[in-house]
Backbone as numpy.savetxt, mean C-alpha at the origin, in Angstrom:
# Nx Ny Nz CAx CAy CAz Cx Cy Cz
-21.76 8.01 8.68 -20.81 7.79 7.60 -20.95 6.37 7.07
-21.37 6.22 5.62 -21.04 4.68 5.29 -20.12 4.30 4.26
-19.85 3.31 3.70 -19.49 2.53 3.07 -19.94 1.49 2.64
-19.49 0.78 1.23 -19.48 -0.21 0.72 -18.46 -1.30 0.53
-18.60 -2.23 1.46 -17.48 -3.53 1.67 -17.52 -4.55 0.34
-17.03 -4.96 -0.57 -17.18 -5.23 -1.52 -15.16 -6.58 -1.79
-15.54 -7.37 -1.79 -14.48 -8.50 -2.00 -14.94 -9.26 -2.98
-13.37 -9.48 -3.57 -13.59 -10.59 -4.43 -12.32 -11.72 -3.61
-12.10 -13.15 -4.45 -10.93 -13.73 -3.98 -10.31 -13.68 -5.70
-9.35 -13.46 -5.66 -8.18 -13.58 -6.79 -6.66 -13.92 -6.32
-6.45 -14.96 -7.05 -5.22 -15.99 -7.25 -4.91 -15.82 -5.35
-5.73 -16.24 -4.52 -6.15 -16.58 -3.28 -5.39 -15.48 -2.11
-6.36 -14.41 -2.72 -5.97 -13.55 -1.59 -7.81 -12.80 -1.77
-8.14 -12.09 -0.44 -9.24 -11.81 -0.45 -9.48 -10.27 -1.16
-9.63 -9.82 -1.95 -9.03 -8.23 -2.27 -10.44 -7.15 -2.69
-10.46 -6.59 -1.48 -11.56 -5.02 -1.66 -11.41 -4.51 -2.99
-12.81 -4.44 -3.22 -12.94 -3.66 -4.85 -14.07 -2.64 -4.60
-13.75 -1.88 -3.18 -14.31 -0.90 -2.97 -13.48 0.72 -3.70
-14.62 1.56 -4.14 -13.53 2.74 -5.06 -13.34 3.30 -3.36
-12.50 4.34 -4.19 -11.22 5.32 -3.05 -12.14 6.08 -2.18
-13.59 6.49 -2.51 -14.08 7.37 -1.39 -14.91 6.02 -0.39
-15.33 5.33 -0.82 -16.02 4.55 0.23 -14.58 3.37 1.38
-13.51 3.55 0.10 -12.37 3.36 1.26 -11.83 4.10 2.27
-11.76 5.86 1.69 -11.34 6.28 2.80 -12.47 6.48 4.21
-14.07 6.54 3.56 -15.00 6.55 4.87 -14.88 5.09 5.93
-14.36 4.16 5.23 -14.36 2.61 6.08 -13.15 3.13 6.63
-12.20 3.73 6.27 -11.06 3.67 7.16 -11.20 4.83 8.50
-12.08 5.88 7.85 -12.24 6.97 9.07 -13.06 6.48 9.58
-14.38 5.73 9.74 -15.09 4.81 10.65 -14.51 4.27 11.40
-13.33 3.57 11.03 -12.70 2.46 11.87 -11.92 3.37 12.89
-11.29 4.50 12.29 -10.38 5.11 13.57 -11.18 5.91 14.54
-12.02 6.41 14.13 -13.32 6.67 15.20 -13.84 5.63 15.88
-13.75 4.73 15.80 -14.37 3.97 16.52 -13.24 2.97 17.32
-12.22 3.22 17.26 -11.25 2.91 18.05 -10.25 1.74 17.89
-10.75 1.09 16.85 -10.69 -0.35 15.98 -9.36 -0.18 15.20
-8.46 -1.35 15.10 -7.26 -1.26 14.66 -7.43 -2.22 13.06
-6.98 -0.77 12.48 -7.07 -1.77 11.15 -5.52 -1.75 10.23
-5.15 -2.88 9.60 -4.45 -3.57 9.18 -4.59 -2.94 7.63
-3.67 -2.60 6.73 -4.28 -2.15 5.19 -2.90 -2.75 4.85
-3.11 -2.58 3.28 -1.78 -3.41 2.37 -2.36 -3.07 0.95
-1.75 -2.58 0.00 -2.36 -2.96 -1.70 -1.16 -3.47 -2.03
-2.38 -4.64 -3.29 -0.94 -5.11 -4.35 -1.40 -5.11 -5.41
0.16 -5.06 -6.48 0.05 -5.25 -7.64 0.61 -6.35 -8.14
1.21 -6.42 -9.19 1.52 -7.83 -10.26 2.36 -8.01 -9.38
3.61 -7.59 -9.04 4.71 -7.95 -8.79 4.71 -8.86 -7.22
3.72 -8.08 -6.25 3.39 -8.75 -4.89 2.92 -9.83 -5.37
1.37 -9.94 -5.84 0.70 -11.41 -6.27 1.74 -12.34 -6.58
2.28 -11.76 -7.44 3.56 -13.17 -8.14 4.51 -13.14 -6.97
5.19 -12.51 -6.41 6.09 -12.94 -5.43 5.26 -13.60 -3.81
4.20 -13.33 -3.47 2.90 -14.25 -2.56 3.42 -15.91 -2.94
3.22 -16.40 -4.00 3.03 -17.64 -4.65 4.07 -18.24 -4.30
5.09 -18.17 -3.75 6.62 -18.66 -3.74 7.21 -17.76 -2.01
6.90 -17.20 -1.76 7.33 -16.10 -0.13 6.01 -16.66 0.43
6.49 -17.42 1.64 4.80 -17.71 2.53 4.90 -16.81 3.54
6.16 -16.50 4.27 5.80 -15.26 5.42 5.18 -14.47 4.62
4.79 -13.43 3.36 5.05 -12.46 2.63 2.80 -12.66 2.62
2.82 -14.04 1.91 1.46 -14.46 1.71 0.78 -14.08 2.86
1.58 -14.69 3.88 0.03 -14.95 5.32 0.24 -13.20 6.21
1.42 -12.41 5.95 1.44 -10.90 6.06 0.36 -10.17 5.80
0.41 -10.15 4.00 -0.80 -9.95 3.92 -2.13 -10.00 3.72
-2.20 -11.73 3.67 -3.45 -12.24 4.29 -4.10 -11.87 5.29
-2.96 -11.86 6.50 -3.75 -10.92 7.71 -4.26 -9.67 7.98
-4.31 -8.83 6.61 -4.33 -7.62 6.93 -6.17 -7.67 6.49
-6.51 -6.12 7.13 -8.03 -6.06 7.32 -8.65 -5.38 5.96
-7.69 -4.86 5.28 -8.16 -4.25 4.44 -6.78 -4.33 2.76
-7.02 -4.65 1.99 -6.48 -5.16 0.75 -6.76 -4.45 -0.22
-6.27 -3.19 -0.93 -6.70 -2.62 -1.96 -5.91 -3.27 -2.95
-6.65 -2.89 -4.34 -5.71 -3.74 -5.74 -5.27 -1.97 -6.13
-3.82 -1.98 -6.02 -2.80 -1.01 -6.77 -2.97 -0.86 -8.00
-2.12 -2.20 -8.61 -1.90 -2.20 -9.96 -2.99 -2.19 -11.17
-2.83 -1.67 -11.94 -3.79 -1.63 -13.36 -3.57 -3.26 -14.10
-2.48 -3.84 -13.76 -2.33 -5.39 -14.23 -3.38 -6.12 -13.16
-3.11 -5.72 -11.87 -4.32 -6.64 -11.39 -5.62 -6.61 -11.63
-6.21 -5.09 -11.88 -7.46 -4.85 -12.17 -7.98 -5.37 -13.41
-7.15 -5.64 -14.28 -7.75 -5.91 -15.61 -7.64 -7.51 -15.42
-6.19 -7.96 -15.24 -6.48 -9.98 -14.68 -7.76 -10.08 -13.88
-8.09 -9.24 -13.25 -9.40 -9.83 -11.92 -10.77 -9.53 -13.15
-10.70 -8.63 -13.60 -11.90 -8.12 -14.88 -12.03 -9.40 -15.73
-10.90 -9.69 -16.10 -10.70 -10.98 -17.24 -11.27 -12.19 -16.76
-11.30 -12.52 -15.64 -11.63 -13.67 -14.63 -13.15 -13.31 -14.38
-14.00 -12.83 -14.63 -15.30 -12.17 -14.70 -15.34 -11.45 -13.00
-14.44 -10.74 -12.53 -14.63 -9.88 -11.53 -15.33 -8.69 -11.27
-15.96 -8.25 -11.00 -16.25 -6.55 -10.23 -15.14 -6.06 -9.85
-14.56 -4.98 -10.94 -13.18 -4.02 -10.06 -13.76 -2.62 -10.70
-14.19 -2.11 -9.95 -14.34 -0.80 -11.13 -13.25 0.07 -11.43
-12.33 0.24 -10.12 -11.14 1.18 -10.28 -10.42 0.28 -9.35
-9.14 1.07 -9.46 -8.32 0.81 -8.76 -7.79 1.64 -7.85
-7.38 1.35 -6.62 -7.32 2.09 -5.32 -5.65 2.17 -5.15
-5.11 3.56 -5.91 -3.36 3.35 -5.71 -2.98 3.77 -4.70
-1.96 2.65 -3.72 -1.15 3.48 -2.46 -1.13 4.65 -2.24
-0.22 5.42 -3.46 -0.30 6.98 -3.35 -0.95 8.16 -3.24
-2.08 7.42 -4.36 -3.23 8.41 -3.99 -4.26 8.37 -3.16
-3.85 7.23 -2.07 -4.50 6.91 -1.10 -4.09 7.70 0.04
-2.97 7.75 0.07 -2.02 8.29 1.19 -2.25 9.48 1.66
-2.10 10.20 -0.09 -2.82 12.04 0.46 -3.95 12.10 0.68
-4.99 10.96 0.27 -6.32 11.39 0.81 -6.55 11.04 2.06
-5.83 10.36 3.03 -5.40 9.79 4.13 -5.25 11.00 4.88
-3.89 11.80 3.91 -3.57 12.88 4.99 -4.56 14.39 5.38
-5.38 14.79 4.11 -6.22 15.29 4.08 -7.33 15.13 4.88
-7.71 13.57 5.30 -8.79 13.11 5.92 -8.37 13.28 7.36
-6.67 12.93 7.91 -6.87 13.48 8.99 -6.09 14.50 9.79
-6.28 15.48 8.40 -6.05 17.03 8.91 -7.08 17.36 9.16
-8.29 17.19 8.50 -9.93 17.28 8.95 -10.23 16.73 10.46
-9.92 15.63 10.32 -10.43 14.79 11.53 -9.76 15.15 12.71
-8.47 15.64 12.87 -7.24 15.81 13.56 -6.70 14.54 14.47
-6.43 13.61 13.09 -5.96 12.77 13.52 -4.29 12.75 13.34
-3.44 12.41 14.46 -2.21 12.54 14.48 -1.61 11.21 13.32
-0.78 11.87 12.81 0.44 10.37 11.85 1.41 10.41 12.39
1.95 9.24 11.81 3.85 9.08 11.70 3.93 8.80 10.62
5.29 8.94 10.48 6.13 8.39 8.73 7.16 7.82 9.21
7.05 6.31 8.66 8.26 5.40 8.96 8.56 5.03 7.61
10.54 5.02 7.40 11.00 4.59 6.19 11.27 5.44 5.11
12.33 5.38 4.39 12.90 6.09 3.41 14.61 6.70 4.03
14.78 7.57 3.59 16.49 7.66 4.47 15.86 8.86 5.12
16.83 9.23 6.15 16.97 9.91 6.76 16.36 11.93 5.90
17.07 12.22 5.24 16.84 13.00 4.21 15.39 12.87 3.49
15.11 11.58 3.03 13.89 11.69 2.18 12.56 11.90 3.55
12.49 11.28 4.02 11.60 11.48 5.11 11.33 13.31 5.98
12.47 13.57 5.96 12.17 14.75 6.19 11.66 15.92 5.73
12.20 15.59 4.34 11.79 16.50 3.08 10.09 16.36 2.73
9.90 14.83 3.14 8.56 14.14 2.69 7.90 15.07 4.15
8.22 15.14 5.46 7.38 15.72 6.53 7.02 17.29 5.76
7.94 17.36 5.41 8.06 19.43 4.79 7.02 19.49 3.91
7.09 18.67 2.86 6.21 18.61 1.85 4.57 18.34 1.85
4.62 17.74 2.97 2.91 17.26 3.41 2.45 18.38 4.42
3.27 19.21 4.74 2.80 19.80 6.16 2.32 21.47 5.40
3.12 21.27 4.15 3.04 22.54 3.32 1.36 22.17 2.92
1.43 21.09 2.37 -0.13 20.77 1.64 -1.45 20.59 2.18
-0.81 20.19 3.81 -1.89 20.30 4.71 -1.09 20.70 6.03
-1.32 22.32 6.42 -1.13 22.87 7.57 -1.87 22.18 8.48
-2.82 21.62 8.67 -3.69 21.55 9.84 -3.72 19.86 9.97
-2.33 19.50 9.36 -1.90 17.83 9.75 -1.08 18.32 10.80
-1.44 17.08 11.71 -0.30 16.92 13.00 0.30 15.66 12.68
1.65 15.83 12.78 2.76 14.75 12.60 3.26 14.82 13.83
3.00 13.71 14.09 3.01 12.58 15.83 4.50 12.44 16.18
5.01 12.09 14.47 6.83 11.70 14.89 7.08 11.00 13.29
8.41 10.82 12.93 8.80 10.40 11.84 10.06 9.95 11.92
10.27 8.65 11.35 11.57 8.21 11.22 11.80 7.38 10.42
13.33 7.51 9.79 13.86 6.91 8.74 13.54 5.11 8.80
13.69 4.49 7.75 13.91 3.31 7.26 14.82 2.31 7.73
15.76 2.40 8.58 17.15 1.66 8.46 17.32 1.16 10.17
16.42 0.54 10.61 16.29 0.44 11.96 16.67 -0.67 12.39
16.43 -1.54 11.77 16.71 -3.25 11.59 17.32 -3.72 13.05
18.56 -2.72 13.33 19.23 -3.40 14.41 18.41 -3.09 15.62
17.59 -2.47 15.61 16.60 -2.20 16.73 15.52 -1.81 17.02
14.51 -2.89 16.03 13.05 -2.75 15.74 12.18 -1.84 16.99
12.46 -2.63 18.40 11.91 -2.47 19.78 11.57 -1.15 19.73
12.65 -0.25 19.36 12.85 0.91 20.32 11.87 1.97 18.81
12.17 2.01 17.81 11.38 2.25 17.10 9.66 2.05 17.17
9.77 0.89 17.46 8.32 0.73 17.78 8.03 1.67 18.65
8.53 1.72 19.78 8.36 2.03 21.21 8.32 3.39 21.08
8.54 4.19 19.99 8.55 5.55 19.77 7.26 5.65 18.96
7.11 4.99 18.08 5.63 5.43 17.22 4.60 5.00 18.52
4.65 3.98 19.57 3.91 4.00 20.57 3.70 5.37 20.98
4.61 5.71 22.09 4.41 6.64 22.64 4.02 8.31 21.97
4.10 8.23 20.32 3.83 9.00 19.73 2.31 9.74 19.94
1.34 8.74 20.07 0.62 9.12 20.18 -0.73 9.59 18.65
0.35 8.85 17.85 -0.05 9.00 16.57 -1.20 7.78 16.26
-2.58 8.46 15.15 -3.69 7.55 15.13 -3.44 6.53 13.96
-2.54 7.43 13.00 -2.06 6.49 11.07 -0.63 6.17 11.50
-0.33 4.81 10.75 0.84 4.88 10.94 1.32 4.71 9.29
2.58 5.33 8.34 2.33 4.73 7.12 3.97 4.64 6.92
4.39 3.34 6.79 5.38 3.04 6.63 6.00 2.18 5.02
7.21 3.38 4.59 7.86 3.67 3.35 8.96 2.51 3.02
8.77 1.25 3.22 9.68 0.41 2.97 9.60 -0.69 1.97
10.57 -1.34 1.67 10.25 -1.76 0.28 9.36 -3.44 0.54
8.70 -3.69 0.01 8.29 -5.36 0.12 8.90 -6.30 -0.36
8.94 -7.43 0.49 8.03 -7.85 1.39 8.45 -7.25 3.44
9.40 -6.60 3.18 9.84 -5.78 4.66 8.78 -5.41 5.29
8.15 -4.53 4.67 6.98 -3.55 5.42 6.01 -4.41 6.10
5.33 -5.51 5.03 4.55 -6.14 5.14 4.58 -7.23 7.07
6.19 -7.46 6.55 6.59 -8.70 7.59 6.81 -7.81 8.55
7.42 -6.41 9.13 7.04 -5.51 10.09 5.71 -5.17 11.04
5.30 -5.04 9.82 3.10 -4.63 10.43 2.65 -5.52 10.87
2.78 -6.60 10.48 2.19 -8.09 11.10 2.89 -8.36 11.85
4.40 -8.61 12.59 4.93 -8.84 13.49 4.57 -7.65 14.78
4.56 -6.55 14.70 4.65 -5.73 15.67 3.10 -4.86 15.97
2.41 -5.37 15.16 0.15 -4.80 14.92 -0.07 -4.33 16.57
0.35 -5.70 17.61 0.01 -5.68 18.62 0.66 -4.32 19.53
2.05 -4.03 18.91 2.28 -2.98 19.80 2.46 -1.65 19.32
2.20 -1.39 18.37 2.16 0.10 17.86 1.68 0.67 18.25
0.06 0.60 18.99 -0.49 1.78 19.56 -1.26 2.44 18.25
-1.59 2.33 17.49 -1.81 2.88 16.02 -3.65 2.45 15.82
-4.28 3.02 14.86 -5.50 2.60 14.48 -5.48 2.47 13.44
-4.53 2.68 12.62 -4.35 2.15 11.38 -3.22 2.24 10.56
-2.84 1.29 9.95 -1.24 1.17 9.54 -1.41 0.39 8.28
-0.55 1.47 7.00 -0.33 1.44 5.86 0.98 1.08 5.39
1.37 -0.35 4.85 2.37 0.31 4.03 2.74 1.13 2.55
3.17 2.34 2.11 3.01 2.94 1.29 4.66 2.87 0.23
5.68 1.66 0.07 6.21 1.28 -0.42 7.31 2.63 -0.82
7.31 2.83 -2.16 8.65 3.79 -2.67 7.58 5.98 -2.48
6.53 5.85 -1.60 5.95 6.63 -1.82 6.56 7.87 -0.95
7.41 7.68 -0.08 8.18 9.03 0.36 8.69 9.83 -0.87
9.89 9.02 -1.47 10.44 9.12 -2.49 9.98 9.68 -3.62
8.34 9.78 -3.71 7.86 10.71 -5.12 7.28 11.96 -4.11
6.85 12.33 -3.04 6.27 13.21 -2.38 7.30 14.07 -2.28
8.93 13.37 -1.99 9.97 14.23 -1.57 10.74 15.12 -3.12
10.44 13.89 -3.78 10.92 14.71 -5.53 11.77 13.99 -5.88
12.14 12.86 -5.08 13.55 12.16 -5.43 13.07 11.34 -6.51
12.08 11.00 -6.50 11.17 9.76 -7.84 10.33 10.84 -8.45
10.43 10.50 -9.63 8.94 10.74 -10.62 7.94 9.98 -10.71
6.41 10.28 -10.71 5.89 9.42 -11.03 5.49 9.18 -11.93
4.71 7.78 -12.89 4.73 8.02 -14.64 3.29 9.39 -14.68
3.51 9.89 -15.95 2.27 10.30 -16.49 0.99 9.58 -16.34
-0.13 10.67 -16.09 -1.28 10.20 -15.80 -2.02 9.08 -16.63
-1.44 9.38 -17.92 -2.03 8.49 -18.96 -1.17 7.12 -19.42
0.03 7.37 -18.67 0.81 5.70 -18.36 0.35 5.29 -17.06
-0.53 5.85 -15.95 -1.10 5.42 -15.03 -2.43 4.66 -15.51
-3.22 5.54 -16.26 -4.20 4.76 -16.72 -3.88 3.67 -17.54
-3.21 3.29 -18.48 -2.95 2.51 -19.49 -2.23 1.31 -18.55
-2.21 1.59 -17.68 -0.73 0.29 -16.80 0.52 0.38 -17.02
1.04 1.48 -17.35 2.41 1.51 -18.05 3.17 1.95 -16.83
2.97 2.13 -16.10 3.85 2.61 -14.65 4.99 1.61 -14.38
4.93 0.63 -14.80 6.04 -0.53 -14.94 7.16 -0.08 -15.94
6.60 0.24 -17.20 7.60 0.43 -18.17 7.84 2.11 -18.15
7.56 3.16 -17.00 7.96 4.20 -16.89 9.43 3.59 -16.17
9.38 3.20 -15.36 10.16 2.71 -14.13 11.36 1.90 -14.80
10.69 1.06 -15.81 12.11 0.43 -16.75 12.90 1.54 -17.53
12.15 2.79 -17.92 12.64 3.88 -18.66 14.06 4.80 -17.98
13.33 4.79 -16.81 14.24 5.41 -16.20 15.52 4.65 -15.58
15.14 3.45 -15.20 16.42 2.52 -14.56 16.27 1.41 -15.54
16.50 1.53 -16.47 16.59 0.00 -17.69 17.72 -0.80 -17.27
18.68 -0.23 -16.51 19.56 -1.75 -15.95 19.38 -2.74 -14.87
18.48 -1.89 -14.02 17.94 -2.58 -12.78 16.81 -2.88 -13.18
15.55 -2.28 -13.65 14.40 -2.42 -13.86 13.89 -4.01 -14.75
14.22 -3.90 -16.52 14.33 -4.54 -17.52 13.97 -5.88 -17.06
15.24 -6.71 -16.26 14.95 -7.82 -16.06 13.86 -8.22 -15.35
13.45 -7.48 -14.34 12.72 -7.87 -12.94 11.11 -8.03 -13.59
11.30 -6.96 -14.59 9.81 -6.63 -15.03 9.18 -7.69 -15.99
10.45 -8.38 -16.80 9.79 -8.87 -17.55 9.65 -10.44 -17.15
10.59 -10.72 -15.92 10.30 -11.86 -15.72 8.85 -11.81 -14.68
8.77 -10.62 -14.13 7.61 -10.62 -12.99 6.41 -11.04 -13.93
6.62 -9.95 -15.02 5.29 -10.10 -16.01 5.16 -11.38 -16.27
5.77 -12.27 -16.77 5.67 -13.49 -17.05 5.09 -14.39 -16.42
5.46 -14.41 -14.78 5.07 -15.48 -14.08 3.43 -14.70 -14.07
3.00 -14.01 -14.04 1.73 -13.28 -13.71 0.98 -13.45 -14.81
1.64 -13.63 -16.26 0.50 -13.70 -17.32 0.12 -15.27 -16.93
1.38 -16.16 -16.33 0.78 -17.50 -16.26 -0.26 -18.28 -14.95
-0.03 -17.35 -14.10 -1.09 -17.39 -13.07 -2.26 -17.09 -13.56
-1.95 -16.05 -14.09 -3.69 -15.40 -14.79 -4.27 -16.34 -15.70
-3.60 -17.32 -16.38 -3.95 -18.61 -17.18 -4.47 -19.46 -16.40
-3.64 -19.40 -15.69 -4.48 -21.12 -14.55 -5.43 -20.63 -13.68
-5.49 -18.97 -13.50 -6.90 -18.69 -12.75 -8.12 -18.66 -13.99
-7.76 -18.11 -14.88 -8.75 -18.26 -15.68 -9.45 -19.51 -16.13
-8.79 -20.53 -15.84 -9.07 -22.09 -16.23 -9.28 -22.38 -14.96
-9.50 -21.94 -13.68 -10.33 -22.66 -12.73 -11.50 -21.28 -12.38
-11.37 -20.36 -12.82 -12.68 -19.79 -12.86 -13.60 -20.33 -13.76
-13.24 -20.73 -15.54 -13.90 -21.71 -15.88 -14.64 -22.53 -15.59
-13.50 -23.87 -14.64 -14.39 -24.91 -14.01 -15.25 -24.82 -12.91
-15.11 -23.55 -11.83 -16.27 -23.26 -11.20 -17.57 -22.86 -11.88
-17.41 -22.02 -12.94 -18.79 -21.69 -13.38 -19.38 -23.13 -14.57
């Protein structure tokens, strides 16, 4: 089985611009081979909140594997004279994840979302792939007793671990606790219970392509959404300025 390892550095994080099938063969390599790997994607909104959150930065700095989510990052890293050919989204990473190890028969867990969404989300994946084994699953809201949570996806016995919580949480979880999960590989997959279970929509395919998945999200919650987006956008068009002016002075 191979792959192609492929990095760039943008606005100083190291980020794989490998497409989705040579990601998922690096990731089934790695769990065959017994090796614990670390994954994370970001988009605009992580990059810009990195710059200002340092637990949040060196989280997922440490992780082994970095896909670019967003269609804003892919085109800022393009603009900066990068190699991105596509972009590798959480979500549609996830089912090819689960597909890969209903094949492989590799056991998961699902950590995060409420109580309800998580379960609905086990129903829904188990329908799409009978021949997934789910190790164990549990809600989001653990806080008062990380230990024992852990101590259950341990003994689970599970090979993926992909946990549904919002960032920078997930992030500061996986890196605090890597050492004891017991896991060969651990994802966080952000609001992605929540569209598997039906409780979220996700935008249209062609607001996926275009980058509009931001302003689907303002559509639907314009009182919560509106502000966040446009100030996120902002700080990000101006990073992308000052990277572009020191990609300049390197070349």
């Amino acid at each position: 089985m191979s792959y192609t390892k492929e990095q760039i550095q943008f606005m100083g994080v190291s980020l794989d611009t490998s497409s989705m099938e040579s990601t998922i063969s690096r990731i089934e390599s790695s769990i065959f081979a017994q090796n614990f790997m670390q994954h994370c994607v970001v988009n605009v909104a992580k990059l810009v909140n990195m710059q200002r959150d340092t637990e949040l930065a060196n989280s997922v700095n440490s992780c082994d594997l970095i896909n670019i989510d967003g269609m804003g990052v892919v085109w800022g890293a393009r603009s900066c004279g990068h190699r991105v050919p596509e972009r590798v989204a959480g979500v549609d990473l996830f089912h090819h994840l689960l597909t890969m190890s209903a094949r492989c028969e590799f056991p998961v867990f699902l950590l995060g979302a409420t109580e309800d969404v998580v379960t609905q989300t086990v129903e829904v994946i188990k329908t799409q792939n009978p021949d997934l084994k789910i190790a164990g699953y549990h809600h989001g809201y653990f806080w008062d007793d990380e230990k024992a949570v852990v101590e259950k996806i341990q003994k689970s016995g599970a090979k993926l671990l992909f946990i549904a919580i919002t960032s920078p949480k997930k992030e500061n979880f996986i890196n605090k606790w890597q050492d004891s999960l017991g896991v060969n590989f651990v994802m966080g997959v952000g609001g992605t219970f929540d569209v598997v279970a039906g409780k979220v929509k996700r935008a249209p395919v062609w607001m996926q392509n275009y980058g509009l998945e931001w302003l689907y999200r303002v559509i639907q919650e314009p009182g919560r959404m509106w502000k966040r987006y446009l100030i996120t956008n902002s700080k990000f068009a101006y990073l992308l300025l000052k990277e572009k002016l020191k990609f300049k002075k390197i070349d």
